[in-house]
Coordinates of C-alpha atoms in Angstrom, one line a residue:
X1 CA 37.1 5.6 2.7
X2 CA 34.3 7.9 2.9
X3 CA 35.0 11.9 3.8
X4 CA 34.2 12.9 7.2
X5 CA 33.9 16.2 5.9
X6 CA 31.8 15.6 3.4
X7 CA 28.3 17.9 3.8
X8 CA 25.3 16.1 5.7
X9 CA 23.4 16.1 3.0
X10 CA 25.8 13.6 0.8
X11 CA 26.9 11.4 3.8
X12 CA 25.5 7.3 3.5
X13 CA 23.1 6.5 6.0
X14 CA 23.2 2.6 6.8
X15 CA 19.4 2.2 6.7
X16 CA 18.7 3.6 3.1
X17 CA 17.1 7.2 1.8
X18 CA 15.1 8.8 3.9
X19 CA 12.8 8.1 7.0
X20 CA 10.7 5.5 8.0
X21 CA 7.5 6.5 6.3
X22 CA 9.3 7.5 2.7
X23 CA 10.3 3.7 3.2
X24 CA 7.6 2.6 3.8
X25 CA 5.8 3.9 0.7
X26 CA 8.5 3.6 -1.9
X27 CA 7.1 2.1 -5.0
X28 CA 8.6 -0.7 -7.8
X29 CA 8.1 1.5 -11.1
X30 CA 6.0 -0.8 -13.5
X31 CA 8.5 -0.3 -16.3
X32 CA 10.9 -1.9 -13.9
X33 CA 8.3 -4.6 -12.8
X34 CA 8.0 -5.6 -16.8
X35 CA 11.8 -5.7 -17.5
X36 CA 12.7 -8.4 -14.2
X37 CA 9.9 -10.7 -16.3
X38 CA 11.2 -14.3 -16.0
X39 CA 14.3 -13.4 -13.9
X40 CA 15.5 -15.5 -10.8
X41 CA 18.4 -16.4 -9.1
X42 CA 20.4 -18.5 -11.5
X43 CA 18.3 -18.5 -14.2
X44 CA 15.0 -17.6 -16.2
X45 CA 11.7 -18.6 -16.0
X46 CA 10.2 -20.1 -19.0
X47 CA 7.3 -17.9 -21.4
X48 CA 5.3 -21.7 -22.3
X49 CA 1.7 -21.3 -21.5
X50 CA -0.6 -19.9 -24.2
X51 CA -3.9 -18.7 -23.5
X52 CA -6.1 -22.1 -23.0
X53 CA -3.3 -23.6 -20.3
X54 CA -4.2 -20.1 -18.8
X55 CA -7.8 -20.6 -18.6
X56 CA -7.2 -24.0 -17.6
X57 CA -4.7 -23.1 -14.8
X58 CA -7.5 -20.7 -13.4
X59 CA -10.8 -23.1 -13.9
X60 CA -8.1 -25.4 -12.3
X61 CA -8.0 -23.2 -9.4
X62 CA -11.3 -22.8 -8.9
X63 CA -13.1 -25.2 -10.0
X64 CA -13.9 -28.1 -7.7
X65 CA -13.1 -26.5 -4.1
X66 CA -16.8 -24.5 -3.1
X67 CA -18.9 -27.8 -4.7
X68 CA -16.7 -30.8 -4.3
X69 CA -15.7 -29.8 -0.2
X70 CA -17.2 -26.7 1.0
X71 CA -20.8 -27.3 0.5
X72 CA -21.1 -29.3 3.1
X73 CA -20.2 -26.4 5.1
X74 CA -21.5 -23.7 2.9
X75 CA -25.7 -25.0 2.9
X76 CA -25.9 -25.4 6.7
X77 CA -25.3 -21.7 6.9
X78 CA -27.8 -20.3 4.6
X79 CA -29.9 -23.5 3.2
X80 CA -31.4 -23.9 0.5
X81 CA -30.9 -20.3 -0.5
X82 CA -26.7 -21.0 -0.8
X83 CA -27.3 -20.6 -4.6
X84 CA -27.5 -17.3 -3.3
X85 CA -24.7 -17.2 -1.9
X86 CA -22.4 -18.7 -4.8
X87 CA -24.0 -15.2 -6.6
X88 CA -22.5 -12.6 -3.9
X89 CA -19.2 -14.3 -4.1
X90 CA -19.2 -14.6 -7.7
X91 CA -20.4 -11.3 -7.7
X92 CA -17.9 -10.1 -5.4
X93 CA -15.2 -12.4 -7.5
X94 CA -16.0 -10.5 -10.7
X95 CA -15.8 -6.9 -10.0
X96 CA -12.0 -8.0 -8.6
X97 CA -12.0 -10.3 -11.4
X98 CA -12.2 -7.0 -13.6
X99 CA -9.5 -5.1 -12.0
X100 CA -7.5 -8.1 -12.3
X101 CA -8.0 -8.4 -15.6
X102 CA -6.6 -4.8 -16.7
X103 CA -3.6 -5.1 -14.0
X104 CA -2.8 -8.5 -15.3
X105 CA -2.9 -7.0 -19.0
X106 CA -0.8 -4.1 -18.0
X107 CA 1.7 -5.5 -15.7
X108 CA 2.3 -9.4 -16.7
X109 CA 4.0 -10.3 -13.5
X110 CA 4.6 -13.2 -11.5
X111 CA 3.6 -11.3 -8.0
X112 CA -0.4 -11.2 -9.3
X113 CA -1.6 -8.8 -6.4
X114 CA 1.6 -8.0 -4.4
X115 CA 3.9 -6.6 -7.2
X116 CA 0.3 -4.2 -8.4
X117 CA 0.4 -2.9 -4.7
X118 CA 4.0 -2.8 -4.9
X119 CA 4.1 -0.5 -8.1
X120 CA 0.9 1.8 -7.1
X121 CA 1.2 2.0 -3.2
X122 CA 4.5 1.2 -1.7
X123 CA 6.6 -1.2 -0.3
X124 CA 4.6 -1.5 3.2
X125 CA 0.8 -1.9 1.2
X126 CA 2.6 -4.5 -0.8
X127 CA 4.2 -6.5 2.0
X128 CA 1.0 -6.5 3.4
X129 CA -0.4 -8.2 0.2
X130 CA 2.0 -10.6 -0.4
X131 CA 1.5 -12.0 3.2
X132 CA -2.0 -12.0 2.5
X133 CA -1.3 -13.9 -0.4
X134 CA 0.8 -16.5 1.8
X135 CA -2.1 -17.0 3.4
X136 CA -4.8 -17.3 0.7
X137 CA -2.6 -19.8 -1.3
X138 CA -0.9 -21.8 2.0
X139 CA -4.1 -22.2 3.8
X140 CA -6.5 -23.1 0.8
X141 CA -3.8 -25.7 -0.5
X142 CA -4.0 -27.1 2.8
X143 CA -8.0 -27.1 3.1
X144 CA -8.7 -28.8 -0.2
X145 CA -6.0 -31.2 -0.1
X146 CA -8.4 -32.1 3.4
X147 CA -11.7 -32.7 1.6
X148 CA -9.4 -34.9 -1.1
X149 CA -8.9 -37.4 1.6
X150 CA -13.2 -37.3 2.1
X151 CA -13.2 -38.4 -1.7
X152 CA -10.6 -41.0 -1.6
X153 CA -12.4 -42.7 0.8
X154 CA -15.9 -42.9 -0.8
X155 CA -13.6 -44.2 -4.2
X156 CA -11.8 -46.4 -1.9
X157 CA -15.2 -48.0 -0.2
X158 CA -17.0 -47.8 -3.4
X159 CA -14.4 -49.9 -5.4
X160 CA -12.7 -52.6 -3.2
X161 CA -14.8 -51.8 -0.2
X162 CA -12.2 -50.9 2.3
X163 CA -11.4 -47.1 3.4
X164 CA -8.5 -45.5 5.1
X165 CA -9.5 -45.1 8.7
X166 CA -10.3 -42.3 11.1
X167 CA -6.6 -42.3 13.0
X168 CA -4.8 -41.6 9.1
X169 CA -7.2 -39.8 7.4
X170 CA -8.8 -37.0 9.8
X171 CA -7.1 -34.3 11.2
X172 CA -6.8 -34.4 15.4
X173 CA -10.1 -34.0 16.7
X174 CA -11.9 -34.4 14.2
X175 CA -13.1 -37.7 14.9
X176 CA -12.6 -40.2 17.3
X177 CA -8.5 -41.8 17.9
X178 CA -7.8 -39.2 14.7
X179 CA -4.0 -38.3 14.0
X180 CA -3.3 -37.4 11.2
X181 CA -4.7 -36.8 7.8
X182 CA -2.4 -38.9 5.6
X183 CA -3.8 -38.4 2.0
X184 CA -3.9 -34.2 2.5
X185 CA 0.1 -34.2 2.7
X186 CA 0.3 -37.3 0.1
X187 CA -2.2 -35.1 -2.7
X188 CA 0.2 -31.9 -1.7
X189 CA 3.5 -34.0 -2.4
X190 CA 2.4 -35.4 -5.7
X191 CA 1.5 -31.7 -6.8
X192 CA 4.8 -31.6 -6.1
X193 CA 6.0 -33.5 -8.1
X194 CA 4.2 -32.2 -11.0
X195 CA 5.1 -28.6 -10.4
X196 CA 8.8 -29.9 -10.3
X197 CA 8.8 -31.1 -13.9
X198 CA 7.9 -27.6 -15.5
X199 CA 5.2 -25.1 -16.0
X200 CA 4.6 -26.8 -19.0
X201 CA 4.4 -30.5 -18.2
X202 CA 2.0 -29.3 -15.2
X203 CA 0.1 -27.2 -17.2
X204 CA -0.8 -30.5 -19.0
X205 CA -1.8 -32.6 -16.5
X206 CA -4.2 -29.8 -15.3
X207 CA -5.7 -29.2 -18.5
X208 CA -6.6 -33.4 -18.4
X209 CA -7.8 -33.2 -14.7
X210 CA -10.4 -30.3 -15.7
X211 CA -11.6 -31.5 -18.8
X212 CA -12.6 -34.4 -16.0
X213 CA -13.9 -32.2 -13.5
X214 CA -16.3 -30.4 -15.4
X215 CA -17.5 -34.2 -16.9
X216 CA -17.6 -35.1 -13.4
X217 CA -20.0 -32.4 -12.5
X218 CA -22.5 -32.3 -15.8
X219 CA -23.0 -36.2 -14.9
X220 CA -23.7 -35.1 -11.3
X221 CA -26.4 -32.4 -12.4
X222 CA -27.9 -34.7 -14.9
X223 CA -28.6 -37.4 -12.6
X224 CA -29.0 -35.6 -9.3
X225 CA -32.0 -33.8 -11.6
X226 CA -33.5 -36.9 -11.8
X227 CA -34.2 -36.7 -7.5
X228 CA -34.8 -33.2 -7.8
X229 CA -38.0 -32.4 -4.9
X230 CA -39.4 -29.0 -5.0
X231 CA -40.4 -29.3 -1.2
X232 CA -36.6 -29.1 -0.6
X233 CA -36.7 -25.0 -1.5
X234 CA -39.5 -24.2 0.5
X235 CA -38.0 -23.4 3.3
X236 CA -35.6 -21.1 1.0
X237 CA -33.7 -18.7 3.6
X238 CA -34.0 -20.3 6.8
X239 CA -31.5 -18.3 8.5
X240 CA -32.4 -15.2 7.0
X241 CA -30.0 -12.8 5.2
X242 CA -27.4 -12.9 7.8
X243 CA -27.0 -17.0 7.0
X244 CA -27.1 -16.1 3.3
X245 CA -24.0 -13.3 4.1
X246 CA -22.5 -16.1 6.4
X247 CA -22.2 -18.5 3.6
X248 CA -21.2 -15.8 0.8
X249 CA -18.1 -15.1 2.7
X250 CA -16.8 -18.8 3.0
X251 CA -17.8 -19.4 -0.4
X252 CA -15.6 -16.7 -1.7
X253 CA -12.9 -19.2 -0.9
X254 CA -14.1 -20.9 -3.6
X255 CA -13.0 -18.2 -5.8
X256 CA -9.4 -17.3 -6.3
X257 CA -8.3 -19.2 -9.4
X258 CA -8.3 -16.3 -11.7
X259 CA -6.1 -15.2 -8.8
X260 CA -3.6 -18.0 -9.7
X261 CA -3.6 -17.0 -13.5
X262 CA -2.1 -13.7 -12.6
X263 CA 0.5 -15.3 -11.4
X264 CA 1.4 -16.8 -14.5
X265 CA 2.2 -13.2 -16.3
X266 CA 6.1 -14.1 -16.5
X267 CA 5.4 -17.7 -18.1
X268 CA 2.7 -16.4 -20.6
X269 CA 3.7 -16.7 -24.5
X270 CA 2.0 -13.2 -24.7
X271 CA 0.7 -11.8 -21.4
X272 CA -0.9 -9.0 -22.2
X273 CA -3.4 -10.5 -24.3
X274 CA -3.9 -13.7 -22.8
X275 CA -4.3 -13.2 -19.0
X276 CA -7.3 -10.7 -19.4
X277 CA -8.9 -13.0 -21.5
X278 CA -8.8 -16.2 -19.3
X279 CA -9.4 -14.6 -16.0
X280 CA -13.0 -13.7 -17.3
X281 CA -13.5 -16.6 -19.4
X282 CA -12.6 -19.1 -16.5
X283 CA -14.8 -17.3 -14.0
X284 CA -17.8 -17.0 -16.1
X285 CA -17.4 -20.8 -16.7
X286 CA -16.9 -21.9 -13.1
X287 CA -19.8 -19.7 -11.8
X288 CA -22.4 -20.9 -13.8
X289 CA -21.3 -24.5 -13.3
X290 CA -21.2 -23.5 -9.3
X291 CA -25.1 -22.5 -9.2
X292 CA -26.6 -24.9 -11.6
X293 CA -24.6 -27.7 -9.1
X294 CA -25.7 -26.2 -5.7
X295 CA -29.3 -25.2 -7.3
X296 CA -29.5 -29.2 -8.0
X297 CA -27.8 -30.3 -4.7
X298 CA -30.0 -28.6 -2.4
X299 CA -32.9 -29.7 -4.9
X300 CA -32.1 -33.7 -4.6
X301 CA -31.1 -33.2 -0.5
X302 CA -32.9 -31.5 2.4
X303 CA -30.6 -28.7 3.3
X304 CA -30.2 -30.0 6.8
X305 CA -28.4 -33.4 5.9
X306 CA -25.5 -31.5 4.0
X307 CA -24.6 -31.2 8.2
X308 CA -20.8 -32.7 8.4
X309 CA -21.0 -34.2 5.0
X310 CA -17.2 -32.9 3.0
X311 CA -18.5 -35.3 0.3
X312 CA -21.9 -34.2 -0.2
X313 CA -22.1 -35.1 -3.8
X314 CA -21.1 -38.9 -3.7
X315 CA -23.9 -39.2 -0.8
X316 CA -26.8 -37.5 -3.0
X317 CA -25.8 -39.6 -6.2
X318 CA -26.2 -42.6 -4.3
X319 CA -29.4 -41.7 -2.8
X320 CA -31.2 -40.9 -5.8
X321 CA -30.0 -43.4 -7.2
X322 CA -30.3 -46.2 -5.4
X323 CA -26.8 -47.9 -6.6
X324 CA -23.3 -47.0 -5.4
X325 CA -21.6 -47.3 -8.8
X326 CA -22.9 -43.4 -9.7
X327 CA -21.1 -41.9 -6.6
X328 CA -18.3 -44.2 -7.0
X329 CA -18.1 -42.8 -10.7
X330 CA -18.3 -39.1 -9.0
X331 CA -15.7 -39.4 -6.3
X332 CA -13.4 -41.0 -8.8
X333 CA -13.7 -37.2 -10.6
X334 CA -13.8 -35.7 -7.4
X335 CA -10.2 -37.5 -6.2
X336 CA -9.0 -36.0 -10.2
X337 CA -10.4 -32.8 -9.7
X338 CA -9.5 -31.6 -6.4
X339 CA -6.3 -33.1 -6.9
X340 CA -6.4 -30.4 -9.9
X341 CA -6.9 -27.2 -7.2
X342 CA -4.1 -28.2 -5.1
X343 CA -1.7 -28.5 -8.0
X344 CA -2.3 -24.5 -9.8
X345 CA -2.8 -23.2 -6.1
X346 CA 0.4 -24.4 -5.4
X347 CA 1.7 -23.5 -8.8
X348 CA 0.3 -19.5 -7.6
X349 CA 1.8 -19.8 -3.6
X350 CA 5.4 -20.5 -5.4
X351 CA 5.2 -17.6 -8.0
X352 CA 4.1 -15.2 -5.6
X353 CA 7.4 -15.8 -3.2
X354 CA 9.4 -15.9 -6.4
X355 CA 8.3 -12.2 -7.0
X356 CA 8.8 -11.4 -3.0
X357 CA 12.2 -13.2 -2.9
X358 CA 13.2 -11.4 -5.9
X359 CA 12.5 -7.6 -4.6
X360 CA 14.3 -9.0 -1.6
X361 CA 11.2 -9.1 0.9
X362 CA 11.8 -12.6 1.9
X363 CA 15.1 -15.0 1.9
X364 CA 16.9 -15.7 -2.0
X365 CA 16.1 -19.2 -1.8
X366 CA 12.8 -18.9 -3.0
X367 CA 13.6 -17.0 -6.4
X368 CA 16.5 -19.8 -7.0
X369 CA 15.7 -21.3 -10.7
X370 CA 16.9 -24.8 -11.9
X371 CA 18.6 -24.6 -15.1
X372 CA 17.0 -27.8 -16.5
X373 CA 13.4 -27.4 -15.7
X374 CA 12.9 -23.4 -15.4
X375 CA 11.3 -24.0 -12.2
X376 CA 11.8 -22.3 -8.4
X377 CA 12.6 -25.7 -7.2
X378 CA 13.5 -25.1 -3.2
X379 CA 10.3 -22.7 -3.5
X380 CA 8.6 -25.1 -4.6
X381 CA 9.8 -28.0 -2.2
X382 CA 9.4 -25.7 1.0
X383 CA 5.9 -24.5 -0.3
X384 CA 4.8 -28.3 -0.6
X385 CA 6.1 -29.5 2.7
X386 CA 4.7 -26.3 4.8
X387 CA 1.4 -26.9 2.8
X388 CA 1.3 -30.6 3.7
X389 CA 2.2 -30.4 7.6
X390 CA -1.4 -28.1 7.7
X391 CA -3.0 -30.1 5.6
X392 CA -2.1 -33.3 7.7
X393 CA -3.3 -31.2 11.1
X394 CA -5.6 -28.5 11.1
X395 CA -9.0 -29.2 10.4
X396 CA -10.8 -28.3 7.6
X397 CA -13.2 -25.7 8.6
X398 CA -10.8 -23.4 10.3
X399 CA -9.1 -23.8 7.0
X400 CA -11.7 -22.4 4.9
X401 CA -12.4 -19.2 6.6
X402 CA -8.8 -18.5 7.1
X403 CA -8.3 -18.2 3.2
X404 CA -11.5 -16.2 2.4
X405 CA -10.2 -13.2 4.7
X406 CA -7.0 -13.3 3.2
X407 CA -8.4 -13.4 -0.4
X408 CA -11.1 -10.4 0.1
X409 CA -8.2 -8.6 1.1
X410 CA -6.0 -9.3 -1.0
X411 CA -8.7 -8.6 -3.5
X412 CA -9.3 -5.5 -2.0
X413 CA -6.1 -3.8 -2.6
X414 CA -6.5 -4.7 -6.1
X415 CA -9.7 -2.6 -6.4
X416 CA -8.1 0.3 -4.6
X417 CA -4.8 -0.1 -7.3
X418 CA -6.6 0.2 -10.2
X419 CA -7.6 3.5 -9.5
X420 CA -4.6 4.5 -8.2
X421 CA -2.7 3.4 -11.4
X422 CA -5.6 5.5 -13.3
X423 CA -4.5 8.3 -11.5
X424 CA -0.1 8.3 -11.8
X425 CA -0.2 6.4 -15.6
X426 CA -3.2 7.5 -17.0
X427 CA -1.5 6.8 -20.5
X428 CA -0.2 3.6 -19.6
X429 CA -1.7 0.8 -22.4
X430 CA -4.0 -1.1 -21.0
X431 CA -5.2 -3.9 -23.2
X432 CA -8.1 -4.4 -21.1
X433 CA -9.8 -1.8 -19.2
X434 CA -12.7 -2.3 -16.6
X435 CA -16.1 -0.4 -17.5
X436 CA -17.8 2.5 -16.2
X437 CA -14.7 4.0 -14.9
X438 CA -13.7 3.6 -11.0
X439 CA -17.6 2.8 -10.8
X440 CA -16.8 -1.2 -10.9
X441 CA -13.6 -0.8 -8.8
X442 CA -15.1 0.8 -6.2
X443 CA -18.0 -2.1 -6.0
X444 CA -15.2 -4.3 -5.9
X445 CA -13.7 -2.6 -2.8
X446 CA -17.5 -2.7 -1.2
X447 CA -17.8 -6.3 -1.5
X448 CA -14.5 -7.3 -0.4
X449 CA -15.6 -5.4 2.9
X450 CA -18.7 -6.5 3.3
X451 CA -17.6 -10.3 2.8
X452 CA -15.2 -9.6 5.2
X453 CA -17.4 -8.3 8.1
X454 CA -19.1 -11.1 7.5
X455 CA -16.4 -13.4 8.8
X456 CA -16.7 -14.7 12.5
X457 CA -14.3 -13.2 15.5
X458 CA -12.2 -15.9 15.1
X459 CA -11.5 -16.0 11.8
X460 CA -10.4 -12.0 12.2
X461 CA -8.9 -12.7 15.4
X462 CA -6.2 -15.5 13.7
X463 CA -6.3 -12.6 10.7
X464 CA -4.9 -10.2 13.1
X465 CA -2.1 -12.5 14.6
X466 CA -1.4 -13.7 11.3
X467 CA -0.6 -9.9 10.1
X468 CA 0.9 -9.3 13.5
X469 CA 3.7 -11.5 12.5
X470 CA 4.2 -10.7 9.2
X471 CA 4.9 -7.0 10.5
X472 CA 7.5 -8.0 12.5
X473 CA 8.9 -10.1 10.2
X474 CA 8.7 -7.0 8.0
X475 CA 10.4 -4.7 10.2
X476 CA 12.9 -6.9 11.0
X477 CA 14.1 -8.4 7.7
X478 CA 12.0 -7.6 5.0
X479 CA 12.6 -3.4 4.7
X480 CA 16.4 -4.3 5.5
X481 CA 16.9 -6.4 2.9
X482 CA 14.6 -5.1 0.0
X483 CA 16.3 -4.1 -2.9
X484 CA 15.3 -0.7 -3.0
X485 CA 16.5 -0.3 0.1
X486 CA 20.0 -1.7 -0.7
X487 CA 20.2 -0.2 -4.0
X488 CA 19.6 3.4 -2.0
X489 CA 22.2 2.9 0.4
X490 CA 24.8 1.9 -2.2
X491 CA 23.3 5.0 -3.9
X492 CA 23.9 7.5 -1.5
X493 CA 27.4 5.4 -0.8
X494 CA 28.6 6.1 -4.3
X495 CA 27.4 9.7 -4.4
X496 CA 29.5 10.4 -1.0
X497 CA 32.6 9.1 -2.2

């Protein structure tokens, strides 16, 4: 029993140590962060993926989502100038790429973004991340799995000449008698599957399904050259700059692998080396496959018929072509390679709760490992089926736009934490350091913003309602249950007895 008498200042209080705004901004020390590595509820997470299954995992990511779906939504936007646009995102991507790089190399962990806020701004900043991260991973799961159904289709029609039709393979309203789209859950659940089988065994298939991605796109460039019209760029900005910035800021979506290989710091045979190395590799490769693709795109196509088209490629091959069995050839990489980006954006959305679950922001269940494969398996599980009900429903473009505001800032915070990290651990080692001191950094920050304002009202007004709620779910549960805030209390319990 605890003394009544006991002085104030040693007495438990039932909420934790200190007021709301010291809880608020408590931090996760890094050396903490490193030592949990691997650790979940029942069991360990496996160290399996070497640096090229890293790179892979993040080209994987990327690769496939702004070309093979979003530039039909991308060129209408800023025409033929959207090779433009590719460069402010990538742009934008690789001064956060950099920060990444040197937080990823410092602090291996399987939180990516939310457990760097968490160690360098507080509980509150990192809350904010991680729910920023829900939505980045969630929503872009959801909107590429949508464009793999556009894909299927052309294979489907271009092979045995039947397709699936409008009722099971649009989401409502977006074409006529639509109900649901039935191949955006069914690529989400075989993902699945795969992730359920082991980092390892689903680093594998990836690796195969990029390898064809990338052979899928070089045959697309080489013969959509062949239709290339120079009348096509003369128009070059018809919307001006403020199309150009339109298009920049959905394109960003098309961006976040490298995000995903952050999150494999706690499955890395050695982290520290590896995951600075493949975040800058991967997005080097995938941006100069991005332009040379939209650059021969909008060169084969006038920039207005991209209109409505999610499978933009398929249509161009067959038009310079003459013949269906070059798009045919392209969708069938299209169906692999998409198929790619909803398996290691999954792979990221799980490992990010893992590391939330863990610090005790959100409900155990999702930091539960199985003993026989290593994996979060009801993470996993609940991830897919959430992922697959918006996938099945919400249309595609709403999608897009969604995950780009939660990406820039989540990539945002990442910026501001390098500094910050500078700053309290100066002396920390760093086996990768971003240039030009906070110079780089701070660009990062500037782009984020800008890409951000960008954005339409209602892609900031479902922003705000999105935040809104994960505030009160916050308030309510997470700060209560976090396990700095039950470690305090039993703290100061211990100390009073």
């Amino acid at each position: 029993m605890l003394d009544q008498g006991a002085p104030p200042q040693t007495r438990p209080r039932p909420q934790g140590v200190g007021g709301l705004g010291s809880r608020m901004t408590r931090r996760k020390p890094v050396d903490r962060l490193i030592a949990e590595g691997g650790q979940g509820e029942g069991g360990t997470l496996r160290r399996t993926l070497g640096m090229w299954q890293l790179t892979m995992i993040s080209i994987g990511a990327t690769l496939g989502t702004g070309i093979f779906v979003v530039l039909g939504e991308s060129v209408p936007k800023a025409g033929p100038a959207v090779t433009i646009s590719f460069v402010i995102a990538g742009l934008t991507a690789l001064f956060s790429a950099l920060s990444y790089a040197e937080l990823a190399g410092s602090i291996p962990v399987a939180g990516s973004s939310y457990s760097y806020a968490y160690a360098t701004m507080g509980e509150l900043v990192a809350w904010v991340c991680g729910w920023c991260l829900v939505l980045e991973y969630g929503v872009s799961v959801a909107a590429v799995a949508v464009g793999w159904g556009e894909y299927l289709n052309e294979l489907l029609d271009g092979t045995i000449g039947v397709t699936i039709p409008d009722a099971l393979s649009a989401a409502p309203g977006e074409a006529d008698g639509s109900f649901i789209n039935l191949p955006g859950l069914i690529v989400v659940l075989l993902a699945m599957v795969f992730l359920l089988g082991g980092a390892k065994e689903s680093a594998r298939a990836n690796t195969i399904m990029v390898i064809v991605k990338i052979a899928a796109l070089i045959l697309f460039c080489a013969v959509g050259f062949t239709g290339f019209k120079s009348g096509n760029y003369s128009d070059f900005m018809p919307l001006g700059v403020a199309g150009v910035s339109a298009a920049g800021a959905s394109l960003f979506f098309s961006y976040i692998g490298f995000d995903a290989a952050s999150t494999a710091g706690e499955e890395a045979k050695n982290p520290q080396r590896d995951l600075p190395r493949a975040i800058m590799l991967s997005l080097i490769i995938v941006t100069a496959l991005y332009v040379l693709v939209a650059a021969v795109a909008v060169g084969a196509w006038n920039w207005k018929d991209f209109e409505g088209s999610e499978a933009s490629l398929t249509a161009i091959m067959n038009d310079v072509t003459g013949q269906t069995v070059w798009g045919t050839l392209l969708a069938a990489g299209a169906v692999i390679s998409i198929a790619s980006v909803v398996l290691t954006v999954l792979y990221g959305q799980t490992r990010v709760l893992f590391a939330m679950s863990r610090d005790g922001l959100v409900p155990k269940a999702f930091a539960r490992i199985s003993g026989k494969t290593g994996t979060p398996r009801v993470n996993t599980v609940l991830v897919s089926l959430f992922c697959g009900a918006l996938a099945s429903v919400v249309p595609l473009g709403k999608l897009v736009d969604a995950t780009s505001i939660g990406t820039l800032f989540a990539f945002g915070l990442v910026n501001i934490a390098v500094i910050v990290l500078r700053r309290t651990r100066p002396d920390m080692p760093r086996t990768f350091r971003v240039p030009l001191g906070w110079l780089f950094p701070v660009l990062g920050f500037g782009f984020c913003a800008y890409n951000m304002y960008n954005l339409d009202a209602v892609t900031w007004a479902v922003f705000g309602v999105w935040m809104a709620v994960g505030l009160v779910f916050y308030f309510l549960y997470g700060m209560r249950r976090s396990r700095l805030e039950t470690e305090s209390a039993a703290g100061e319990v211990s100390t009073a007895k």
